[in-house]
Short mmCIF file of C-alpha atoms and ligand atoms in Angstrom, two decimals:
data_model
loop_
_atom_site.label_atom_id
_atom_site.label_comp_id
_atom_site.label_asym_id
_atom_site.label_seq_id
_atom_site.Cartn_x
_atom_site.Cartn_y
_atom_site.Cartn_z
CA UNK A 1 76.74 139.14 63.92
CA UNK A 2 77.55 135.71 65.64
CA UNK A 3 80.49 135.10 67.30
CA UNK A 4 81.29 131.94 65.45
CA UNK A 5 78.95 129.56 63.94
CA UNK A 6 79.32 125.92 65.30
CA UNK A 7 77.72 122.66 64.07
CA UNK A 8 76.98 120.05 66.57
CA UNK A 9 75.86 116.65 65.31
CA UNK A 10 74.02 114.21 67.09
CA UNK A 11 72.52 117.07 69.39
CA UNK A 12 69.02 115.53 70.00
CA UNK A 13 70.81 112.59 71.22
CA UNK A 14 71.89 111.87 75.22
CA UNK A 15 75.26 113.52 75.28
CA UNK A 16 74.56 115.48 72.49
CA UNK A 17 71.38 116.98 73.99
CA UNK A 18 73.46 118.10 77.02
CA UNK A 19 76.29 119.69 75.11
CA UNK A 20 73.95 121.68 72.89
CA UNK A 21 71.85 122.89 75.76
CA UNK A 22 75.74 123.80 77.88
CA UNK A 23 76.78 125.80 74.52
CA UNK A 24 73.06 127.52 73.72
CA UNK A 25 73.33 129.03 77.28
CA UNK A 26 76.95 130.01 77.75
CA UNK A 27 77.46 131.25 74.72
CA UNK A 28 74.54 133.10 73.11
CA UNK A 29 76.88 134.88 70.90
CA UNK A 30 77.58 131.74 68.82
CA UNK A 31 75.30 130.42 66.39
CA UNK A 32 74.51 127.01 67.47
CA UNK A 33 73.28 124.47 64.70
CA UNK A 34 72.32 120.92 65.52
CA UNK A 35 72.54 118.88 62.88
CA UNK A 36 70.52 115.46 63.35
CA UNK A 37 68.47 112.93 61.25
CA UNK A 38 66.80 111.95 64.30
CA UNK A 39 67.10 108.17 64.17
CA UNK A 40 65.46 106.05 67.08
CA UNK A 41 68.27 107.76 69.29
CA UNK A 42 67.21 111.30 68.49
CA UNK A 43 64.48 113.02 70.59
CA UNK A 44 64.21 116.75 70.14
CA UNK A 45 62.18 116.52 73.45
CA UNK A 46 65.59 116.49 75.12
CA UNK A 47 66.00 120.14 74.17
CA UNK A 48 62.61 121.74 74.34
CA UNK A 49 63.92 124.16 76.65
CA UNK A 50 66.40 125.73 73.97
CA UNK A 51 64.35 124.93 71.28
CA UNK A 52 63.58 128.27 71.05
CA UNK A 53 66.58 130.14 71.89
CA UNK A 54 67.45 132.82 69.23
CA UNK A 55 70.98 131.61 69.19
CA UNK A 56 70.02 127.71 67.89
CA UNK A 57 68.99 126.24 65.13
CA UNK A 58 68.06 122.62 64.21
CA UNK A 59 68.54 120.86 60.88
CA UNK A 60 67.41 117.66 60.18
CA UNK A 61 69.99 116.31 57.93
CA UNK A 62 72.11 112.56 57.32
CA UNK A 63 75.73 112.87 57.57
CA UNK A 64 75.76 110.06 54.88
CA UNK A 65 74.16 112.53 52.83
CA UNK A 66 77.17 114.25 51.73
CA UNK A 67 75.02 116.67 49.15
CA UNK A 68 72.92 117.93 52.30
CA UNK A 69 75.96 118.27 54.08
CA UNK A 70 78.10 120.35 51.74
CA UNK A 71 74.76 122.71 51.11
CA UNK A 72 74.44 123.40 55.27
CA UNK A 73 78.32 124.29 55.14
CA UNK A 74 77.31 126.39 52.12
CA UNK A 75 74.25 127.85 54.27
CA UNK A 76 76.06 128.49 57.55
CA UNK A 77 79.67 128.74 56.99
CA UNK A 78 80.66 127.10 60.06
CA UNK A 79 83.79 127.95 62.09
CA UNK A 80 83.52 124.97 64.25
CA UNK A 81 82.27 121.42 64.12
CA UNK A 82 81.56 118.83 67.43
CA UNK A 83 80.72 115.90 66.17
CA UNK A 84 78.45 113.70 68.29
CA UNK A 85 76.21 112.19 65.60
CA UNK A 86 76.44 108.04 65.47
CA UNK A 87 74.57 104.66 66.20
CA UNK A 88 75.75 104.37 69.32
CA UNK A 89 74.47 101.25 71.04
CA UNK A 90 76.86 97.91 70.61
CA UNK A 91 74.66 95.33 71.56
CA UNK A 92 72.72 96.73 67.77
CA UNK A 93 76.12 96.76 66.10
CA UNK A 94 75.88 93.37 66.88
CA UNK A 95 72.51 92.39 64.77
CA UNK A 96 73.47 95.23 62.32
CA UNK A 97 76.84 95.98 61.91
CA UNK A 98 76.37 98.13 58.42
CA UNK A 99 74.24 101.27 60.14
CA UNK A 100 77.41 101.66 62.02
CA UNK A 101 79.66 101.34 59.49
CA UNK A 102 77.23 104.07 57.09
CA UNK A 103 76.73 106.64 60.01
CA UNK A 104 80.22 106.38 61.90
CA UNK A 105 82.95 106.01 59.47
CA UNK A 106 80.61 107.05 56.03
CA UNK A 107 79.49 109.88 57.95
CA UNK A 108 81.95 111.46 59.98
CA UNK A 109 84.55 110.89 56.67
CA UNK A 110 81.57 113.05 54.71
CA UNK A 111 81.95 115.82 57.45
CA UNK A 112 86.01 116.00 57.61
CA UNK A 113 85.35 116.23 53.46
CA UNK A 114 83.05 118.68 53.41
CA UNK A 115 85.20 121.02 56.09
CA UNK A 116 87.94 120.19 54.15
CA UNK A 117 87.20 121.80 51.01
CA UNK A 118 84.74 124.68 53.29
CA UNK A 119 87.69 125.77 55.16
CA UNK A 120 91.02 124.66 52.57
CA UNK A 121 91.94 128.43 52.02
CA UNK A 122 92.17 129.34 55.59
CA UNK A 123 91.93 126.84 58.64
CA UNK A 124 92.64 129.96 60.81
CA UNK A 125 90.40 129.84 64.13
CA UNK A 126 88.73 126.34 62.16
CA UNK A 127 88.32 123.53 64.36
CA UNK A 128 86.61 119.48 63.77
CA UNK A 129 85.77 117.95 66.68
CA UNK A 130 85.46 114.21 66.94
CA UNK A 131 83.80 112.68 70.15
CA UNK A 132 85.08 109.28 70.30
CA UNK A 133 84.82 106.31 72.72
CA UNK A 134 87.38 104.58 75.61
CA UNK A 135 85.78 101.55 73.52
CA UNK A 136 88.52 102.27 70.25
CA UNK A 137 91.21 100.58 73.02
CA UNK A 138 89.86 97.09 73.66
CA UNK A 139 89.80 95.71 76.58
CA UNK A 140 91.75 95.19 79.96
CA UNK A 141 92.52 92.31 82.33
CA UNK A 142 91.23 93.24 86.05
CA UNK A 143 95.07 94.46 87.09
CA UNK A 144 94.34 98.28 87.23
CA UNK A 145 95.75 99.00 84.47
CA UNK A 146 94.35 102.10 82.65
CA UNK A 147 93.65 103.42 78.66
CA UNK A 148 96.44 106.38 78.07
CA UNK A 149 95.97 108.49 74.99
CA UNK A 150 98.73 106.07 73.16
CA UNK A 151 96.88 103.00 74.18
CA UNK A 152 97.27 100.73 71.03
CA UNK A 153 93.83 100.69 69.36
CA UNK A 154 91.90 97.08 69.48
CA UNK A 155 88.29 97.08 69.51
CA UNK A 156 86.28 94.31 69.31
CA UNK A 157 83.03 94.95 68.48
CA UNK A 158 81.34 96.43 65.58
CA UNK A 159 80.69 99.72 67.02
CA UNK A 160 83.95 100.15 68.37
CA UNK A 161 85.86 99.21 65.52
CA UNK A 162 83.24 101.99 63.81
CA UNK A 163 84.61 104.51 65.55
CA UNK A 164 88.22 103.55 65.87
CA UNK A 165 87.98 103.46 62.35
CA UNK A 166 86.41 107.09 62.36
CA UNK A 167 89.07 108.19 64.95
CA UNK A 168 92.18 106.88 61.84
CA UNK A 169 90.21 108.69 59.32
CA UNK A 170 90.43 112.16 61.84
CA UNK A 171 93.56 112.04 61.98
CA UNK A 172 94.74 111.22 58.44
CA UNK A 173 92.85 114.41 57.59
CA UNK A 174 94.98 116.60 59.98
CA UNK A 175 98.38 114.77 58.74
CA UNK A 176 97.27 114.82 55.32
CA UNK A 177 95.19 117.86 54.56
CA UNK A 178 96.20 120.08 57.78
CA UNK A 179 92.36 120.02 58.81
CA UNK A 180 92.21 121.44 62.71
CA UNK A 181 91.35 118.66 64.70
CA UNK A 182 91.24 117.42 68.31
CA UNK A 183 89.75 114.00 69.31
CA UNK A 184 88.26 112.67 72.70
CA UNK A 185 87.62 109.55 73.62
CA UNK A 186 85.42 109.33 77.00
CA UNK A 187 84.07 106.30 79.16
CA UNK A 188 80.67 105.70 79.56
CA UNK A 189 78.03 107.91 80.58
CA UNK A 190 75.06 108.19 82.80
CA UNK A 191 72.64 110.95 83.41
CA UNK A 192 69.45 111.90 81.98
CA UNK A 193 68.09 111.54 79.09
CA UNK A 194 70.10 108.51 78.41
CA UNK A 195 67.99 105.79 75.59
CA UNK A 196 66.38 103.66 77.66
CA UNK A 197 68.33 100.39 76.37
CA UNK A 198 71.53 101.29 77.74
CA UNK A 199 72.33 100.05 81.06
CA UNK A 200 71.55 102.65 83.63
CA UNK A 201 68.11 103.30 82.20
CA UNK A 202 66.95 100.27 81.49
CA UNK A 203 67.57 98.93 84.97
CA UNK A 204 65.85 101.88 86.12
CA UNK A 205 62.34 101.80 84.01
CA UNK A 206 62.78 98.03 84.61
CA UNK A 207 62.64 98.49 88.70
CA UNK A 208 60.28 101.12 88.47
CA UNK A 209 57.79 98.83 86.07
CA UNK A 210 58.73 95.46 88.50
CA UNK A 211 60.27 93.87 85.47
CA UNK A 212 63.11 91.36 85.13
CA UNK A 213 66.74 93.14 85.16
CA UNK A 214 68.62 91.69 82.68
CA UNK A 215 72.70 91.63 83.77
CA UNK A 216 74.69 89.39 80.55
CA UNK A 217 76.41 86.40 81.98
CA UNK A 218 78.32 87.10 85.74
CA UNK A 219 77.38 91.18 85.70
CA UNK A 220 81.32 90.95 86.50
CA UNK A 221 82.10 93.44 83.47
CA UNK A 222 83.73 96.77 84.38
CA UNK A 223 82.87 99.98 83.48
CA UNK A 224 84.25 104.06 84.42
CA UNK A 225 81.17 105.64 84.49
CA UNK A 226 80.99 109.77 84.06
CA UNK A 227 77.97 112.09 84.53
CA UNK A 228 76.65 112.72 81.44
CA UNK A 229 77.28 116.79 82.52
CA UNK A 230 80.76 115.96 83.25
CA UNK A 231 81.30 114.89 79.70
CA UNK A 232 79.46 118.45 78.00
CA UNK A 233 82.05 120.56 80.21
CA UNK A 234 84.96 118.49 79.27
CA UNK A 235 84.09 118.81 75.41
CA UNK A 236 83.18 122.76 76.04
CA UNK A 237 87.11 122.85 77.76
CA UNK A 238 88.51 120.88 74.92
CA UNK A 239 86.60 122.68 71.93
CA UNK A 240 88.22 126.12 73.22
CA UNK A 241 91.63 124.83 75.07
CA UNK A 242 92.29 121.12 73.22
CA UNK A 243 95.71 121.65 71.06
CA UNK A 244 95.33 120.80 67.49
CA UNK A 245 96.02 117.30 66.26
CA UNK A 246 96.11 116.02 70.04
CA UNK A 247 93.98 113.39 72.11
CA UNK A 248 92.61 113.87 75.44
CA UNK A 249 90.86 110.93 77.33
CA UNK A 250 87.95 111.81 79.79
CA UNK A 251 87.09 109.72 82.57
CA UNK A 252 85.47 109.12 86.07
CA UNK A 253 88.11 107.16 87.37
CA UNK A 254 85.05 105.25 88.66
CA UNK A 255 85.05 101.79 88.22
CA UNK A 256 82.30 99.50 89.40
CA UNK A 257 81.25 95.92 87.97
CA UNK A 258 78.06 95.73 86.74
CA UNK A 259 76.64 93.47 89.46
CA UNK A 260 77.99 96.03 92.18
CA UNK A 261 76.30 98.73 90.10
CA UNK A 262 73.05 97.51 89.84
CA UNK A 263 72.38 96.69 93.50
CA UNK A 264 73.82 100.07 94.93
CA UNK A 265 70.59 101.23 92.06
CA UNK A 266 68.54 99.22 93.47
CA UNK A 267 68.95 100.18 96.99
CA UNK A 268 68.75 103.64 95.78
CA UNK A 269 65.18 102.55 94.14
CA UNK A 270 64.06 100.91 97.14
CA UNK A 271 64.33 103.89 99.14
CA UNK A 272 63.11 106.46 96.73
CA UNK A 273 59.79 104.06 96.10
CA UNK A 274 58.97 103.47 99.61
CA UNK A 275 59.62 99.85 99.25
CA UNK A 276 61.44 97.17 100.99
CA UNK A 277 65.59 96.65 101.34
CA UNK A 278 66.14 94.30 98.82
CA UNK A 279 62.52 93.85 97.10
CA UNK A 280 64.41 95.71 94.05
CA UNK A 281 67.38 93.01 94.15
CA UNK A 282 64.97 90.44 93.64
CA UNK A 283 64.24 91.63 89.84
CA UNK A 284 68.24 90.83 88.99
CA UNK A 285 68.30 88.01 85.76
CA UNK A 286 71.41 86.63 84.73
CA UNK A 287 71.29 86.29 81.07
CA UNK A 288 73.35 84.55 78.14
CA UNK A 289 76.45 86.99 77.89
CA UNK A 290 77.12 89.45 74.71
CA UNK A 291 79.28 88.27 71.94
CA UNK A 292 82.48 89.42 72.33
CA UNK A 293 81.92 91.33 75.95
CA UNK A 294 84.48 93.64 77.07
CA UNK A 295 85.65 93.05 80.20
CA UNK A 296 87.27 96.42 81.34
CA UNK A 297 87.18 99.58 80.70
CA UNK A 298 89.20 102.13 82.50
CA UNK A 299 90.52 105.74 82.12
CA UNK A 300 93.74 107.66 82.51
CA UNK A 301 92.57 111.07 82.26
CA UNK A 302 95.63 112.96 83.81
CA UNK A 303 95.88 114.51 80.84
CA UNK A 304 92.78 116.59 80.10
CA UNK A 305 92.97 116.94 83.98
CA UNK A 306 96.39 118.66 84.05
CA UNK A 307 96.58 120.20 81.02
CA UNK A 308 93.12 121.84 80.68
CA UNK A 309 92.36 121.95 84.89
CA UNK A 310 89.09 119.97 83.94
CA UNK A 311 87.66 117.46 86.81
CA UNK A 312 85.02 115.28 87.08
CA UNK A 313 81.87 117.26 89.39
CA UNK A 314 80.16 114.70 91.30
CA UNK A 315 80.60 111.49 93.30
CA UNK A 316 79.27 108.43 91.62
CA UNK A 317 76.63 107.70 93.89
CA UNK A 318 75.31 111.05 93.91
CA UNK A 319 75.05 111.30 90.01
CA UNK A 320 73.37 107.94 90.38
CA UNK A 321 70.96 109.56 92.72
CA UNK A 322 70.62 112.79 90.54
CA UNK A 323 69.64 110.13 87.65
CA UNK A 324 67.08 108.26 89.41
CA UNK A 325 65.57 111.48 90.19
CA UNK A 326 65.22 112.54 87.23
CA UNK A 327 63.64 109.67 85.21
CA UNK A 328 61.00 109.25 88.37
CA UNK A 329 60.27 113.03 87.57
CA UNK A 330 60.72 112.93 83.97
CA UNK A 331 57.83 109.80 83.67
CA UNK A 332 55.99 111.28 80.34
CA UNK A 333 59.30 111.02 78.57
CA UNK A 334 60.29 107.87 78.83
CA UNK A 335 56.62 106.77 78.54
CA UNK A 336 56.67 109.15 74.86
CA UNK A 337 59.76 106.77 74.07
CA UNK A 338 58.45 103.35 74.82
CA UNK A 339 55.06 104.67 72.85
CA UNK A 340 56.94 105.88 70.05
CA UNK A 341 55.40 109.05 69.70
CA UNK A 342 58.28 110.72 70.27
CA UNK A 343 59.29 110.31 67.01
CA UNK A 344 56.30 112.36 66.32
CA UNK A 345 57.48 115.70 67.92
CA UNK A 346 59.66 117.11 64.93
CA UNK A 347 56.88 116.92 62.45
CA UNK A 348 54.41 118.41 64.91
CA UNK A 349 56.89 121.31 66.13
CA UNK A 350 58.88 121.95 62.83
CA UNK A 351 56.06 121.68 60.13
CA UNK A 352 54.20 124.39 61.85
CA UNK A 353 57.09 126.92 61.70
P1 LIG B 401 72.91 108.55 71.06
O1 LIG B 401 72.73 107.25 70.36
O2 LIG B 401 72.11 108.87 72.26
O3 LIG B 401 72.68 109.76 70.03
C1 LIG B 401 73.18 109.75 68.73
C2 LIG B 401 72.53 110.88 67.96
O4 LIG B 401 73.09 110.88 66.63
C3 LIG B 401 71.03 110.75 67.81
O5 LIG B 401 70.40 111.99 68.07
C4 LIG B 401 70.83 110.34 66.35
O6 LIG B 401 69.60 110.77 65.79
C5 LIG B 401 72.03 111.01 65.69
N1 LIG B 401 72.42 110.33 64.45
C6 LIG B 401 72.63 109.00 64.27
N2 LIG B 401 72.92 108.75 62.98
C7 LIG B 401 72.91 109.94 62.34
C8 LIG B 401 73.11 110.33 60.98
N3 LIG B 401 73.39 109.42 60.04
N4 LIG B 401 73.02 111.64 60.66
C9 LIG B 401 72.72 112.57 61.62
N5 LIG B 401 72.49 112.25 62.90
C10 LIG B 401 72.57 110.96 63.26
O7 LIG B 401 74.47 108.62 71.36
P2 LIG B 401 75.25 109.18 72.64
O8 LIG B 401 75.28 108.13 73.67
O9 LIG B 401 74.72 110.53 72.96
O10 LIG B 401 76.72 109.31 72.04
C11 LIG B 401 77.10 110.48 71.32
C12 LIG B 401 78.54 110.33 70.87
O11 LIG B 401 79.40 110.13 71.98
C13 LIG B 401 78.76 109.13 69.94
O12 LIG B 401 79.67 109.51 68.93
C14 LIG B 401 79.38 108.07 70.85
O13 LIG B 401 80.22 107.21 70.13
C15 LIG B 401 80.16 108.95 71.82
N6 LIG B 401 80.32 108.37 73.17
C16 LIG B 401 79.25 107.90 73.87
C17 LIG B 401 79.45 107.38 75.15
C18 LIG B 401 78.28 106.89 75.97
O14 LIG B 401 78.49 106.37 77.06
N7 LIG B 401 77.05 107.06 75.54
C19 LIG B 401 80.73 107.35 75.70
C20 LIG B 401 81.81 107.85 74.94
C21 LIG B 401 81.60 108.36 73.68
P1 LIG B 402 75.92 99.59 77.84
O1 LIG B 402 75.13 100.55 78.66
O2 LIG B 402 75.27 98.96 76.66
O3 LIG B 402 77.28 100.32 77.42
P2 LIG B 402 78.63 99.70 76.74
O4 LIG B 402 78.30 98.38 76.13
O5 LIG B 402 78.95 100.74 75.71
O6 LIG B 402 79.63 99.62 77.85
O7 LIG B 402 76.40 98.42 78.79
C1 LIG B 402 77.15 98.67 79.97
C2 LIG B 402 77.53 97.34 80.57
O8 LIG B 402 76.33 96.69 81.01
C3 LIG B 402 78.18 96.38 79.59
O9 LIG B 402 79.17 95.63 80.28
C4 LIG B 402 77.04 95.48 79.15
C5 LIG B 402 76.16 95.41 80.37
N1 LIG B 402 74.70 95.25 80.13
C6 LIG B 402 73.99 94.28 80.82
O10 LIG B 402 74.55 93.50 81.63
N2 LIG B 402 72.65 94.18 80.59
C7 LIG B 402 71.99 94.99 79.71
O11 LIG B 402 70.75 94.83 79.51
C8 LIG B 402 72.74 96.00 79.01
C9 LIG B 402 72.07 96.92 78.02
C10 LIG B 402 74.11 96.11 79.27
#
C-alpha cells in the first residue's frame, strides 16, 4: 500500500522533470503519477533515470481532456495534485495566445473540477497544488521594489494573464467549494534541462555552436533568477508545510539585467571552451524588443523563507556554472531536441511495455 498517491502534471517538462525525480526518490512510499501530453516542451528523456522506479508511473494524458482526466482520478484515486502542466514560453503566447488560454486556464479549471467532485465527501489530508508565476504581478520600475504575496495582479502578456487567470480560478474553488489549495508563484528558473528557447539555454547552445546571441532591444530587462533545484525543494516544503488557501512567493533574490547576465555566461563559456576573454562577447545581437516586455521582475520571499525555513542553495554564479556544465556534458540531448527525435522516445519506450 502507497503512502498517498500524488499526480504531478507537466512532469516531463524542465521544472517538472526535477520535481518528479526530488519526489520519486524521497519518497518511494508515495505513488508518483506524471501526468503529461508531452507537447514540444515535454521530453521523457529528462527522467530516464526514474523511469523505471517502482514507485512512478507516467500517463500521457491532456488536461483539456476533461473525460481522460476524470477516468485517471477514477484509476488512481489521488490524495494530492502539483500541478506543473502549461505552455510555458511568452514570447509563443505572443504568436498564439489560444494554446495558453486551452492548456492554462481550460486545463488547470478541468483539474480543480475533477478533484472537486473526486474528493467532495472528504477533503481530509486532500491537497491541489498550483505552480504559478512572479509573471501574474506585472511589472516594476527599477526602484527595488519587490512582488509580496498581495501584490495587485497585472500581467501583461498572454501567458501571464493565462495563469493569473488560472491562479483566480484556484482560489474561487477553495472559497467556493472548500477544495484544499495552496498556490506558488516563483521567478524564473535556470538549470538543466531547461527548453532550449528560453534564455539561459539558448545563449548557451548559441555560444557553444558560434551563433548570433539574440538579447531583445537594450538586454536592460531584469530578472530573479532561481536554480531550477531550488524551486523542486521549495514546492516539496510547500506541498507538505504550505497552509491551505495561502500564497507563498519563491525567489532568488537575484537580480541581474539581461545584458549583465549574458556576459558573466559568456566569460564562463570562454573559459570552459578553452577560448579567448571576450571571443564569446562578440556573438551578443541586439534585436527588435518583445511586445509588451516586462521590465522587472523581483521577489519578496520572506515568507516561504520564515514560515517554512526554506532558502535558496546556491550562489548565482555557481548555478550558472553547474548549468553550463551540464548542457556541455549533456550534448546528445539537446542535439535529440534540435533533431526532433525526441519526440520519438515515448512511442519507442512505452509501446514496447
Ligand atoms: P515547460 O514548458 O518546460 O513544461 C511544461 C510541461 O507541461 C511539458 O512537459 C508539457 O508537455 C506539459 N503540458 C503542456 N500542455 C499540457 C497539457 N495540455 N496537458 C498535459 N501536459 C501538458 O514548463 P516549465 O518551465 O517547466 O514550467 C512549469 C510550470 O512552472 C508552469 O506552470 C509555469 O507557468 C511555472 N513556472 C515556470 C517558471 C520558469 O522559469 N520556467 C517560473 C515560475 C513558474
Ligand atoms: P525568458 O527566458 O523567455 O523568460 P521570461 O520571458 O519568462 O522572463 O526570457 C528571460 C529574459 O530574456 C526576458 O527579459 C526576455 C529576454 N530574452 C532575450 O533577450 N532574448 C531571447 O532570445 C530570449 C528567449 C529572452
Amino acid at each position: 500500500m502507497m503512502a498517498k498517491t500524488i499526480f504531478i502534471t507537466g512532469g516531463a517538462g524542465f521544472i517538472g522533470s526535477h520535481v518528479v525525480r526530488l519526489f520519486v526518490n524521497k519518497y518511494p512510499d508515495y505513488k508518483i503519477v506524471n501526468v503529461d501530453v508531452l507537447t514540444y516542451a515535454g521530453n521523457l528523456e529528462n527522467l530516464t533515470d526514474v523511469c523505471d522506479a517502482p514507485n512512478y508511473v507516467f500517463e500521457k494524458v491532456d488536461i483539456v481532456d476533461f473525460q481522460a482526466i476524470n477516468k485517471l482520478f477514477e484509476k488512481y484515486r489521488p490524495d494530492g495534485i502539483i500541478h506543473l502542466a502549461a505552455e510555458s514560453h511568452v514570447d509563443r503566447s505572443i504568436t498564439n495566445p489560444f494554446a495558453f488560454i486551452h492548456t492554462n486556464v481550460m486545463g488547470t479549471c478541468n483539474l480543480l473540477h475533477a478533484a472537486k467532485e473526486a474528493w467532495k465527501n472528504n477533503m481530509e489530508g486532500k491537497l491541489f497544488y498550483h505552480v504559478s508565476t512572479d509573471e501574474v504581478y506585472g511589472a516594476l520600475e527599477c526602484d527595488g521594489t519587490l512582488f509580496t504575496e498581495t501584490t495587485r495582479y497585472d500581467p501583461h502578456s498572454p501567458y501571464s494573464a493565462s495563469k493569473a487567470s488560472s491562479d483566480h480560478f484556484v482560489r474561487a474553488y477553495h472559497d467556493t467549494f472548500g477544495l484544499p489549495i495552496v498556490i506558488s508563484n516563483c521567478s524564473n528558473n535556470y538549470g538543466a534541462n531547461q527548453f532550449p528557447e528560453k534564455l539561459i539555454p539558448l545563449a548557451i547552445n548559441n555560444i557553444k555552436n558560434k551563433r548570433p546571441i539574440p538579447i531583445y532591444g537594450k538586454g536592460e530587462n531584469i530578472r530573479d533568477w532561481l536554480y531550477v533545484n531550488d524551486h523542486a525543494s521549495a514546492i516539496d516544503i510547500i506541498f507538505h508545510k504550505g497552509k491551505n488557501g495561502e500564497t507563498y512567493n519563491i525567489g532568488g533574490n537575484n537580480e541581474w539585467t539581461n545584458i549583465d547576465l549574458i556576459h558573466t555566461l559568456c566569460a564562463i563559456m570562454d573559459k570552459k571552451l578553452g577560448r579567448r576573454a571576450g571571443e564569446s562577447a562578440e556573438l551578443i545581437t541586439f534585436v527588435k524588443d518583445r511586445a509588451g516586455h516586462d521590465l522587472r521582475y523581483a521577489i519578496d520571499s520572506s515568507k516561504i523563507q520564515k514560515e517554512l525555513g526554506w532558502h535558496p542553495s546556491l550562489q548565482f554564479e555557481e548555478g550558472l556554472e553547474k548549468t553550463v556544465d551540464w548542457y556541455l556534458a549533456n550534448e546528445t540531448w539537446v542535439n535529440h531536441i534540435t533533431s526532433g527525435s525526441y519526440q520519438k522516445y515515448y512511442e519507442q519506450q512505452y509501446n514496447q511495455r
